[in-house]
Amino acid sequence: AQKVTQAQTEISVVEKEDVTLDCVYETRDTTYYLFWYKQPPSGELVFLIRRNSFDEQNEISGRYSWNFQKSTSSFNFTITASQVVDSAVYFCALSEARRGYSTLTFGKGTMLLVSP
Amino acid sequence: DTGVSQNPRHKITKRGQNVTFRCDPISEHNRLYWYRQTLGQGPEFLTYFQNEAQLEKSRLLSDRFSAERPKGSFSTLEIQRTEQGDSAMYLCASSSDSSPGYGYTFGSGTRLTVV
């Protein structure tokens, strides 16, 4: 069975601090995809990034960066110079390929609180 | 492209009543998913449609839960004889490609409270 663990339940930082959200996953699939989603208080899940299991290159998008390490089954997310608008719950997710379609297995999420 | 629309946004119902939620996916998306999110947890998969065919329903939580997608357009999720444990956010997502998670767009969800 697939599993995603986000050990950090809640993180509080002050604006402009850097923060890293941890994600560890378990899967028997050789081909899989990892995701990060942001869920602001309004409730919708906002897609941030998708990474496939064959691409271990780290990625940077503005203040966001992702570190994928297959050897440790981790896909960590770093926000540089955090802002109040970054306050949200962040979910890491893993795809399951099932008979031609996919579903996502989510972690429990990490609530990030950025104070001014 | 107006995104995935879910109605109602909030629903309060008495235990034992039936409720129905609606999801309107992005118009060109042929794949539709329902997820449930309880407080403090990540979303969990419930069921999947490709066009009008429900291809996966084994994860529906009990036989009180059912979903339809007539004509392959909008979808409804019904919960019969609601229980307090059904209180959760029900999320709908749609996509147009079989690549895992490609173009997977979520709606804002329907928050159900059973009193």
PDB file of C-alpha atoms in Angstrom:
ATOM      1  CA  ALA A   1       0.000   0.000   0.000  1.00  0.00           C
ATOM      2  CA  GLN A   2       1.137   3.532  -0.681  1.00  0.00           C
ATOM      3  CA  LYS A   3       1.687   5.971   2.143  1.00  0.00           C
ATOM      4  CA  VAL A   4       2.675   9.602   2.535  1.00  0.00           C
ATOM      5  CA  THR A   5       3.960  10.957   5.830  1.00  0.00           C
ATOM      6  CA  GLN A   6       4.142  14.618   6.728  1.00  0.00           C
ATOM      7  CA  ALA A   7       5.527  14.540  10.224  1.00  0.00           C
ATOM      8  CA  GLN A   8       5.189  18.275  10.847  1.00  0.00           C
ATOM      9  CA  THR A   9       1.630  19.050  11.890  1.00  0.00           C
ATOM     10  CA  GLU A  10       2.094  22.783  12.253  1.00  0.00           C
ATOM     11  CA  ILE A  11       4.947  25.215  11.648  1.00  0.00           C
ATOM     12  CA  SER A  12       5.010  28.846  12.735  1.00  0.00           C
ATOM     13  CA  VAL A  13       7.498  31.304  11.294  1.00  0.00           C
ATOM     14  CA  VAL A  14       7.948  35.026  11.120  1.00  0.00           C
ATOM     15  CA  GLU A  15       7.758  36.725   7.745  1.00  0.00           C
ATOM     16  CA  LYS A  16      10.961  36.548   5.666  1.00  0.00           C
ATOM     17  CA  GLU A  17      12.148  33.364   7.342  1.00  0.00           C
ATOM     18  CA  ASP A  18      12.851  30.322   5.181  1.00  0.00           C
ATOM     19  CA  VAL A  19      10.823  27.215   5.941  1.00  0.00           C
ATOM     20  CA  THR A  20      11.042  23.587   4.798  1.00  0.00           C
ATOM     21  CA  LEU A  21       8.096  21.233   4.778  1.00  0.00           C
ATOM     22  CA  ASP A  22       9.021  17.546   4.916  1.00  0.00           C
ATOM     23  CA  CYS A  23       7.417  14.694   2.988  1.00  0.00           C
ATOM     24  CA  VAL A  24       8.353  11.017   3.107  1.00  0.00           C
ATOM     25  CA  TYR A  25       6.587   8.462   0.946  1.00  0.00           C
ATOM     26  CA  GLU A  26       6.298   4.696   0.559  1.00  0.00           C
ATOM     27  CA  THR A  27       5.433   2.866  -2.645  1.00  0.00           C
ATOM     28  CA  ARG A  28       6.176  -0.395  -4.417  1.00  0.00           C
ATOM     29  CA  ASP A  29       5.628   1.168  -7.837  1.00  0.00           C
ATOM     30  CA  THR A  30       8.688   1.875  -9.933  1.00  0.00           C
ATOM     31  CA  THR A  31       6.879   4.637 -11.778  1.00  0.00           C
ATOM     32  CA  TYR A  32       5.043   7.160  -9.699  1.00  0.00           C
ATOM     33  CA  TYR A  33       4.375  10.875  -9.363  1.00  0.00           C
ATOM     34  CA  LEU A  34       4.697  13.163  -6.377  1.00  0.00           C
ATOM     35  CA  PHE A  35       2.772  16.366  -5.848  1.00  0.00           C
ATOM     36  CA  TRP A  36       2.483  19.332  -3.558  1.00  0.00           C
ATOM     37  CA  TYR A  37      -0.821  21.135  -3.092  1.00  0.00           C
ATOM     38  CA  LYS A  38      -1.670  24.269  -1.117  1.00  0.00           C
ATOM     39  CA  GLN A  39      -5.018  24.582   0.675  1.00  0.00           C
ATOM     40  CA  PRO A  40      -5.791  28.140   1.827  1.00  0.00           C
ATOM     41  CA  PRO A  41      -8.627  28.800   4.275  1.00  0.00           C
ATOM     42  CA  SER A  42     -11.077  29.052   1.382  1.00  0.00           C
ATOM     43  CA  GLY A  43     -10.728  25.293   0.933  1.00  0.00           C
ATOM     44  CA  GLU A  44      -9.728  24.684  -2.665  1.00  0.00           C
ATOM     45  CA  LEU A  45      -6.630  22.623  -3.355  1.00  0.00           C
ATOM     46  CA  VAL A  46      -4.137  24.559  -5.439  1.00  0.00           C
ATOM     47  CA  PHE A  47      -1.659  22.538  -7.469  1.00  0.00           C
ATOM     48  CA  LEU A  48       1.968  23.578  -6.918  1.00  0.00           C
ATOM     49  CA  ILE A  49       4.163  20.932  -8.545  1.00  0.00           C
ATOM     50  CA  ARG A  50       4.257  17.434 -10.035  1.00  0.00           C
ATOM     51  CA  ARG A  51       7.434  15.377 -10.181  1.00  0.00           C
ATOM     52  CA  ASN A  52       7.855  11.927 -11.745  1.00  0.00           C
ATOM     53  CA  SER A  53       9.978   9.216 -10.206  1.00  0.00           C
ATOM     54  CA  PHE A  54      12.573   9.311 -12.971  1.00  0.00           C
ATOM     55  CA  ASP A  55      13.373  12.965 -12.603  1.00  0.00           C
ATOM     56  CA  GLU A  56      15.390  13.712  -9.496  1.00  0.00           C
ATOM     57  CA  GLN A  57      16.365  17.197 -10.539  1.00  0.00           C
ATOM     58  CA  ASN A  58      15.517  19.778  -7.959  1.00  0.00           C
ATOM     59  CA  GLU A  59      13.172  22.502  -9.072  1.00  0.00           C
ATOM     60  CA  ILE A  60      12.891  26.169  -8.237  1.00  0.00           C
ATOM     61  CA  SER A  61       9.932  28.383  -8.982  1.00  0.00           C
ATOM     62  CA  GLY A  62      10.275  31.859  -7.574  1.00  0.00           C
ATOM     63  CA  ARG A  63      10.403  31.555  -3.784  1.00  0.00           C
ATOM     64  CA  TYR A  64       9.479  27.874  -3.928  1.00  0.00           C
ATOM     65  CA  SER A  65      11.914  25.001  -4.331  1.00  0.00           C
ATOM     66  CA  TRP A  66      11.589  21.241  -4.142  1.00  0.00           C
ATOM     67  CA  ASN A  67      14.183  18.621  -3.232  1.00  0.00           C
ATOM     68  CA  PHE A  68      13.396  15.102  -4.466  1.00  0.00           C
ATOM     69  CA  GLN A  69      15.649  12.364  -3.077  1.00  0.00           C
ATOM     70  CA  LYS A  70      14.697   8.880  -4.209  1.00  0.00           C
ATOM     71  CA  SER A  71      17.335   7.281  -1.965  1.00  0.00           C
ATOM     72  CA  THR A  72      15.525   8.532   1.127  1.00  0.00           C
ATOM     73  CA  SER A  73      12.010   8.525  -0.392  1.00  0.00           C
ATOM     74  CA  SER A  74      11.626  12.200   0.387  1.00  0.00           C
ATOM     75  CA  PHE A  75      10.168  15.145  -1.502  1.00  0.00           C
ATOM     76  CA  ASN A  76      10.699  18.249   0.599  1.00  0.00           C
ATOM     77  CA  PHE A  77       9.361  21.718  -0.120  1.00  0.00           C
ATOM     78  CA  THR A  78      11.130  24.932   0.836  1.00  0.00           C
ATOM     79  CA  ILE A  79       9.661  28.428   0.857  1.00  0.00           C
ATOM     80  CA  THR A  80      12.291  31.143   0.856  1.00  0.00           C
ATOM     81  CA  ALA A  81      11.558  34.521   2.446  1.00  0.00           C
ATOM     82  CA  SER A  82       8.100  33.462   3.595  1.00  0.00           C
ATOM     83  CA  GLN A  83       5.168  35.871   3.380  1.00  0.00           C
ATOM     84  CA  VAL A  84       1.895  36.096   5.278  1.00  0.00           C
ATOM     85  CA  VAL A  85       0.058  34.978   2.115  1.00  0.00           C
ATOM     86  CA  ASP A  86       1.913  31.671   2.328  1.00  0.00           C
ATOM     87  CA  SER A  87      -0.150  30.757   5.381  1.00  0.00           C
ATOM     88  CA  ALA A  88      -2.107  27.633   4.433  1.00  0.00           C
ATOM     89  CA  VAL A  89      -2.145  23.879   4.799  1.00  0.00           C
ATOM     90  CA  TYR A  90       0.276  22.162   2.448  1.00  0.00           C
ATOM     91  CA  PHE A  91      -0.256  18.600   1.286  1.00  0.00           C
ATOM     92  CA  CYS A  92       2.184  16.197  -0.250  1.00  0.00           C
ATOM     93  CA  ALA A  93       0.606  13.481  -2.416  1.00  0.00           C
ATOM     94  CA  LEU A  94       1.597  10.342  -4.312  1.00  0.00           C
ATOM     95  CA  SER A  95      -0.116   8.949  -7.384  1.00  0.00           C
ATOM     96  CA  GLU A  96      -1.379   5.409  -7.662  1.00  0.00           C
ATOM     97  CA  ALA A  97      -1.734   4.068 -11.170  1.00  0.00           C
ATOM     98  CA  ARG A  98      -4.817   1.905 -11.366  1.00  0.00           C
ATOM     99  CA  ARG A  99      -5.999   0.262 -14.542  1.00  0.00           C
ATOM    100  CA  GLY A 100      -5.508   3.285 -16.737  1.00  0.00           C
ATOM    101  CA  TYR A 101      -6.315   6.055 -14.304  1.00  0.00           C
ATOM    102  CA  SER A 102      -4.716   7.477 -11.223  1.00  0.00           C
ATOM    103  CA  THR A 103      -5.707   8.490  -7.758  1.00  0.00           C
ATOM    104  CA  LEU A 104      -3.795  10.482  -5.221  1.00  0.00           C
ATOM    105  CA  THR A 105      -2.755   9.394  -1.750  1.00  0.00           C
ATOM    106  CA  PHE A 106      -2.324  12.442   0.448  1.00  0.00           C
ATOM    107  CA  GLY A 107      -0.383  13.048   3.618  1.00  0.00           C
ATOM    108  CA  LYS A 108      -2.119  14.623   6.603  1.00  0.00           C
ATOM    109  CA  GLY A 109      -0.830  18.044   5.690  1.00  0.00           C
ATOM    110  CA  THR A 110       1.333  20.654   7.378  1.00  0.00           C
ATOM    111  CA  MET A 111      -0.259  23.877   8.517  1.00  0.00           C
ATOM    112  CA  LEU A 112       2.068  26.810   7.923  1.00  0.00           C
ATOM    113  CA  LEU A 113       1.451  30.017   9.865  1.00  0.00           C
ATOM    114  CA  VAL A 114       3.452  33.027   8.772  1.00  0.00           C
ATOM    115  CA  SER A 115       3.152  35.998  11.077  1.00  0.00           C
ATOM    116  CA  PRO A 116       4.104  39.581  10.188  1.00  0.00           C
TER     117      PRO A 116
ATOM    118  CA  ASP B   1     -12.554  27.973 -18.254  1.00  0.00           C
ATOM    119  CA  THR B   2     -14.412  28.550 -15.006  1.00  0.00           C
ATOM    120  CA  GLY B   3     -12.759  25.712 -13.108  1.00  0.00           C
ATOM    121  CA  VAL B   4     -14.472  22.903 -11.199  1.00  0.00           C
ATOM    122  CA  SER B   5     -17.677  24.092  -9.546  1.00  0.00           C
ATOM    123  CA  GLN B   6     -19.237  22.454  -6.515  1.00  0.00           C
ATOM    124  CA  ASN B   7     -22.622  23.152  -4.957  1.00  0.00           C
ATOM    125  CA  PRO B   8     -23.592  23.813  -2.319  1.00  0.00           C
ATOM    126  CA  ARG B   9     -20.496  25.174  -0.577  1.00  0.00           C
ATOM    127  CA  HIS B  10     -21.937  24.327   2.816  1.00  0.00           C
ATOM    128  CA  LYS B  11     -24.647  21.922   3.917  1.00  0.00           C
ATOM    129  CA  ILE B  12     -25.996  21.375   7.414  1.00  0.00           C
ATOM    130  CA  THR B  13     -28.315  18.431   7.821  1.00  0.00           C
ATOM    131  CA  LYS B  14     -29.894  16.418  10.591  1.00  0.00           C
ATOM    132  CA  ARG B  15     -28.750  12.895  11.227  1.00  0.00           C
ATOM    133  CA  GLY B  16     -30.730  10.428   9.166  1.00  0.00           C
ATOM    134  CA  GLN B  17     -31.481  12.795   6.302  1.00  0.00           C
ATOM    135  CA  ASN B  18     -30.287  12.263   2.735  1.00  0.00           C
ATOM    136  CA  VAL B  19     -28.019  14.802   1.060  1.00  0.00           C
ATOM    137  CA  THR B  20     -26.854  15.298  -2.514  1.00  0.00           C
ATOM    138  CA  PHE B  21     -23.899  17.294  -3.748  1.00  0.00           C
ATOM    139  CA  ARG B  22     -23.229  18.429  -7.272  1.00  0.00           C
ATOM    140  CA  CYS B  23     -19.974  18.801  -9.186  1.00  0.00           C
ATOM    141  CA  ASP B  24     -19.577  20.527 -12.541  1.00  0.00           C
ATOM    142  CA  PRO B  25     -16.151  19.667 -13.968  1.00  0.00           C
ATOM    143  CA  ILE B  26     -14.175  21.679 -16.488  1.00  0.00           C
ATOM    144  CA  SER B  27     -16.157  21.205 -19.682  1.00  0.00           C
ATOM    145  CA  GLU B  28     -13.508  19.404 -21.728  1.00  0.00           C
ATOM    146  CA  HIS B  29     -12.475  17.065 -18.905  1.00  0.00           C
ATOM    147  CA  ASN B  30     -13.747  13.520 -19.290  1.00  0.00           C
ATOM    148  CA  ARG B  31     -12.395  12.195 -15.978  1.00  0.00           C
ATOM    149  CA  LEU B  32     -14.001  13.041 -12.662  1.00  0.00           C
ATOM    150  CA  TYR B  33     -13.005  12.097  -9.111  1.00  0.00           C
ATOM    151  CA  TRP B  34     -14.628  12.457  -5.697  1.00  0.00           C
ATOM    152  CA  TYR B  35     -12.557  12.763  -2.529  1.00  0.00           C
ATOM    153  CA  ARG B  36     -13.464  13.229   1.120  1.00  0.00           C
ATOM    154  CA  GLN B  37     -11.446  15.279   3.593  1.00  0.00           C
ATOM    155  CA  THR B  38     -12.057  15.062   7.323  1.00  0.00           C
ATOM    156  CA  LEU B  39     -10.699  17.563   9.813  1.00  0.00           C
ATOM    157  CA  GLY B  40      -6.944  17.399  10.159  1.00  0.00           C
ATOM    158  CA  GLN B  41      -6.529  14.842   7.394  1.00  0.00           C
ATOM    159  CA  GLY B  42      -5.621  14.846   3.740  1.00  0.00           C
ATOM    160  CA  PRO B  43      -8.229  14.078   1.098  1.00  0.00           C
ATOM    161  CA  GLU B  44      -9.044  10.408   0.530  1.00  0.00           C
ATOM    162  CA  PHE B  45     -10.249   8.979  -2.764  1.00  0.00           C
ATOM    163  CA  LEU B  46     -13.859   7.809  -3.016  1.00  0.00           C
ATOM    164  CA  THR B  47     -14.787   7.146  -6.641  1.00  0.00           C
ATOM    165  CA  TYR B  48     -13.875   7.792 -10.272  1.00  0.00           C
ATOM    166  CA  PHE B  49     -15.765   8.342 -13.524  1.00  0.00           C
ATOM    167  CA  GLN B  50     -14.521   8.244 -17.069  1.00  0.00           C
ATOM    168  CA  ASN B  51     -17.230   9.949 -19.081  1.00  0.00           C
ATOM    169  CA  GLU B  52     -20.465   8.475 -17.714  1.00  0.00           C
ATOM    170  CA  ALA B  53     -18.933   5.181 -16.601  1.00  0.00           C
ATOM    171  CA  GLN B  54     -18.122   4.740 -12.918  1.00  0.00           C
ATOM    172  CA  LEU B  55     -14.905   2.741 -13.161  1.00  0.00           C
ATOM    173  CA  GLU B  56     -13.985   2.633  -9.502  1.00  0.00           C
ATOM    174  CA  LYS B  57     -16.355   2.662  -6.554  1.00  0.00           C
ATOM    175  CA  SER B  58     -14.798   0.211  -4.132  1.00  0.00           C
ATOM    176  CA  ARG B  59     -13.530   3.069  -1.997  1.00  0.00           C
ATOM    177  CA  LEU B  60     -16.976   4.489  -1.341  1.00  0.00           C
ATOM    178  CA  LEU B  61     -17.262   4.372   2.413  1.00  0.00           C
ATOM    179  CA  SER B  62     -20.455   2.366   2.677  1.00  0.00           C
ATOM    180  CA  ASP B  63     -23.536   1.442   0.691  1.00  0.00           C
ATOM    181  CA  ARG B  64     -25.078   4.687   1.918  1.00  0.00           C
ATOM    182  CA  PHE B  65     -22.793   6.505  -0.506  1.00  0.00           C
ATOM    183  CA  SER B  66     -23.532   6.575  -4.225  1.00  0.00           C
ATOM    184  CA  ALA B  67     -22.441   8.697  -7.169  1.00  0.00           C
ATOM    185  CA  GLU B  68     -23.672   9.278 -10.687  1.00  0.00           C
ATOM    186  CA  ARG B  69     -22.515  11.092 -13.759  1.00  0.00           C
ATOM    187  CA  PRO B  70     -25.348  11.039 -16.267  1.00  0.00           C
ATOM    188  CA  LYS B  71     -24.323  11.923 -19.819  1.00  0.00           C
ATOM    189  CA  GLY B  72     -20.729  12.301 -18.729  1.00  0.00           C
ATOM    190  CA  SER B  73     -21.122  15.905 -17.688  1.00  0.00           C
ATOM    191  CA  PHE B  74     -21.900  16.953 -14.106  1.00  0.00           C
ATOM    192  CA  SER B  75     -21.770  14.454 -11.263  1.00  0.00           C
ATOM    193  CA  THR B  76     -23.726  14.004  -8.043  1.00  0.00           C
ATOM    194  CA  LEU B  77     -22.677  12.372  -4.806  1.00  0.00           C
ATOM    195  CA  GLU B  78     -25.499  11.220  -2.531  1.00  0.00           C
ATOM    196  CA  ILE B  79     -25.290  10.152   1.085  1.00  0.00           C
ATOM    197  CA  GLN B  80     -28.341   8.416   2.468  1.00  0.00           C
ATOM    198  CA  ARG B  81     -29.263   8.264   6.167  1.00  0.00           C
ATOM    199  CA  THR B  82     -26.453  10.594   7.143  1.00  0.00           C
ATOM    200  CA  GLU B  83     -24.465   9.982  10.305  1.00  0.00           C
ATOM    201  CA  GLN B  84     -22.368  12.395  12.345  1.00  0.00           C
ATOM    202  CA  GLY B  85     -19.234  10.656  11.075  1.00  0.00           C
ATOM    203  CA  ASP B  86     -20.113  11.777   7.552  1.00  0.00           C
ATOM    204  CA  SER B  87     -19.284  15.364   8.501  1.00  0.00           C
ATOM    205  CA  ALA B  88     -16.413  16.321   6.208  1.00  0.00           C
ATOM    206  CA  MET B  89     -15.402  18.303   3.145  1.00  0.00           C
ATOM    207  CA  TYR B  90     -16.331  16.548  -0.099  1.00  0.00           C
ATOM    208  CA  LEU B  91     -14.032  17.494  -2.962  1.00  0.00           C
ATOM    209  CA  CYS B  92     -14.473  16.925  -6.659  1.00  0.00           C
ATOM    210  CA  ALA B  93     -11.641  16.959  -9.201  1.00  0.00           C
ATOM    211  CA  SER B  94     -11.489  16.590 -12.959  1.00  0.00           C
ATOM    212  CA  SER B  95      -8.831  15.874 -15.557  1.00  0.00           C
ATOM    213  CA  SER B  96      -8.544  15.253 -19.257  1.00  0.00           C
ATOM    214  CA  ASP B  97      -5.548  12.949 -19.446  1.00  0.00           C
ATOM    215  CA  SER B  98      -4.752   9.539 -18.075  1.00  0.00           C
ATOM    216  CA  SER B  99      -1.265  10.601 -17.042  1.00  0.00           C
ATOM    217  CA  PRO B 100      -1.245  10.399 -13.275  1.00  0.00           C
ATOM    218  CA  GLY B 101      -2.430  13.672 -11.882  1.00  0.00           C
ATOM    219  CA  TYR B 102      -1.976  15.586 -15.112  1.00  0.00           C
ATOM    220  CA  GLY B 103      -4.290  18.564 -15.210  1.00  0.00           C
ATOM    221  CA  TYR B 104      -5.992  17.411 -12.021  1.00  0.00           C
ATOM    222  CA  THR B 105      -8.115  20.397 -10.949  1.00  0.00           C
ATOM    223  CA  PHE B 106      -9.991  20.415  -7.661  1.00  0.00           C
ATOM    224  CA  GLY B 107     -13.142  22.301  -6.821  1.00  0.00           C
ATOM    225  CA  SER B 108     -13.591  24.284  -3.619  1.00  0.00           C
ATOM    226  CA  GLY B 109     -15.545  21.477  -2.015  1.00  0.00           C
ATOM    227  CA  THR B 110     -18.832  21.059  -0.183  1.00  0.00           C
ATOM    228  CA  ARG B 111     -18.547  21.138   3.583  1.00  0.00           C
ATOM    229  CA  LEU B 112     -21.112  18.831   5.192  1.00  0.00           C
ATOM    230  CA  THR B 113     -22.078  19.120   8.843  1.00  0.00           C
ATOM    231  CA  VAL B 114     -24.371  16.457  10.282  1.00  0.00           C
ATOM    232  CA  VAL B 115     -26.049  17.494  13.535  1.00  0.00           C
TER     233      VAL B 115
END
